[in-house]
Coordinates of C-alpha atoms in Angstrom, one line a residue:
M1 CA -16.5 -15.3 16.8
S2 CA -15.8 -11.6 16.1
N3 CA -14.0 -9.4 18.5
T4 CA -15.7 -6.4 20.2
I5 CA -14.7 -2.9 19.1
E6 CA -12.9 -2.5 22.4
E7 CA -10.8 -5.7 21.8
V8 CA -9.9 -4.5 18.3
I9 CA -8.9 -1.1 19.5
N10 CA -6.7 -2.6 22.2
S11 CA -4.9 -4.7 19.6
L12 CA -4.4 -1.9 17.1
V13 CA -0.8 -1.0 16.1
E14 CA 0.1 2.1 14.0
G15 CA 0.2 1.1 10.4
N16 CA -2.7 -1.5 10.6
N17 CA -5.1 -1.4 7.7
V18 CA -8.6 -0.8 9.2
E19 CA -12.2 -0.8 8.0
L20 CA -14.8 0.8 10.2
T21 CA -18.5 1.8 10.1
Y22 CA -19.2 5.2 11.5
N23 CA -22.7 6.6 11.6
G24 CA -23.8 4.0 9.0
L25 CA -21.0 4.8 6.5
E26 CA -18.0 2.6 5.8
Y27 CA -14.4 3.9 5.8
K28 CA -11.0 2.3 5.1
G29 CA -7.6 3.6 6.0
V30 CA -4.4 3.1 7.9
F31 CA -4.5 3.4 11.7
K32 CA -2.4 6.2 13.1
T33 CA -3.4 6.8 16.7
I34 CA -6.1 7.2 19.4
T35 CA -6.5 10.7 20.8
D36 CA -8.7 12.7 23.1
G37 CA -11.7 14.4 21.3
E38 CA -14.2 16.9 22.6
D39 CA -16.8 14.1 23.3
G40 CA -14.5 11.2 24.1
D41 CA -11.6 9.2 22.5
M42 CA -11.2 9.4 18.8
I43 CA -9.5 6.9 16.4
I44 CA -7.3 8.6 13.7
I45 CA -6.8 6.9 10.4
K46 CA -5.0 8.0 7.3
A47 CA -7.0 8.0 4.1
P48 CA -5.9 5.5 1.5
D49 CA -3.5 7.0 -1.2
S50 CA -3.8 10.4 0.4
P51 CA -1.9 12.5 3.1
L52 CA -5.2 13.3 4.7
T53 CA -6.2 11.9 8.1
M54 CA -9.7 11.4 9.4
G55 CA -10.9 11.3 13.1
F56 CA -13.8 9.2 14.3
E57 CA -15.4 9.3 17.8
I58 CA -15.0 5.7 19.1
A59 CA -18.5 5.9 20.7
D60 CA -20.1 6.3 17.3
I61 CA -18.2 3.4 15.6
S62 CA -20.5 0.4 15.1
D63 CA -18.0 -1.9 13.4
L64 CA -14.2 -2.0 13.4
K65 CA -11.9 -4.6 11.7
I66 CA -8.2 -4.9 11.2
I67 CA -7.6 -5.8 7.5
P68 CA -4.6 -8.1 6.9
I69 CA -2.0 -6.6 4.6
I70 CA -1.7 -8.4 1.4
S71 CA 1.1 -7.0 -0.7
N72 CA 0.3 -6.8 -4.3
I73 CA 3.5 -4.9 -5.3
C74 CA 6.8 -6.5 -6.0
T75 CA 10.0 -4.5 -6.9
V76 CA 13.0 -5.9 -8.8
T77 CA 16.2 -3.8 -9.1
F78 CA 19.1 -4.4 -11.4
R79 CA 22.2 -2.3 -10.6
N80 CA 25.5 -2.3 -12.3
T81 CA 29.0 -1.5 -10.8
M82 CA 28.8 2.0 -12.3
G83 CA 25.8 2.9 -10.2
N84 CA 23.2 2.7 -13.0
E85 CA 20.0 0.9 -12.0
L86 CA 16.8 -0.2 -13.5
I87 CA 13.8 -0.6 -11.1
C88 CA 10.8 -2.6 -12.2
K89 CA 7.6 -2.5 -10.1
F90 CA 5.0 -5.2 -10.6
R91 CA 1.5 -4.7 -9.4
N92 CA -1.6 -6.9 -9.6
S93 CA -4.4 -5.1 -11.4
E94 CA -7.5 -4.7 -9.3
E95 CA -9.8 -4.6 -12.3
D96 CA -8.6 -7.9 -14.0
D97 CA -6.1 -10.7 -13.6
S98 CA -3.2 -8.8 -15.3
I99 CA 0.1 -7.5 -14.0
V100 CA 0.9 -3.8 -14.3
V101 CA 4.6 -3.1 -15.0
N102 CA 6.4 0.2 -14.2
I103 CA 10.1 0.6 -15.1
T104 CA 12.2 3.5 -13.9
G105 CA 15.9 4.0 -13.6
T106 CA 19.0 6.0 -12.8
P107 CA 19.8 7.7 -15.1
E108 CA 16.1 8.5 -15.8
N109 CA 16.4 8.3 -19.6
L110 CA 16.0 4.5 -20.0
K111 CA 17.4 4.7 -23.5
L112 CA 20.9 5.4 -21.9
H113 CA 21.0 2.0 -20.2
N114 CA 23.0 -0.8 -21.8
G115 CA 25.0 -3.7 -20.4
L116 CA 24.2 -6.7 -18.4
H117 CA 21.7 -5.0 -16.0
A118 CA 19.6 -3.8 -19.0
R119 CA 19.8 -7.2 -20.7
L120 CA 18.6 -8.9 -17.5
M121 CA 15.7 -6.5 -17.3
Y122 CA 14.8 -7.2 -20.9
V123 CA 14.9 -11.0 -20.3
L124 CA 12.7 -10.6 -17.2
I125 CA 10.1 -8.5 -19.1
E126 CA 10.1 -10.9 -22.1
A127 CA 9.6 -13.9 -19.8
L128 CA 6.4 -12.2 -18.6
N129 CA 5.1 -12.0 -22.2
E130 CA 5.3 -15.8 -22.7

């Protein structure tokens, strides 16, 4: 049994991922707050991957769902005693069943890294290739 819009609104917490239908169009975003609008209460959500926020009059929302957060990003950091670090972020690709890898570090020039932390990162990446 699905919850009513009022029940979902009462259970919202800032940071919830939400999906709503407003005037026949679907929107996804991150719940921020509920505020007073000109014609009644409004739900404010942050647009995905953007600093923009959007406001929707609650009376015109025909469907509202809280979407469970499924993390598809994992971060591994190797840091040596000198303060040098290599950071590897893994992300599931939405298009196919692959893993996208992004490596950054301090110092930023990855060619300057050597030692155990660099070797461990190399072993980790090579293990993914097998």
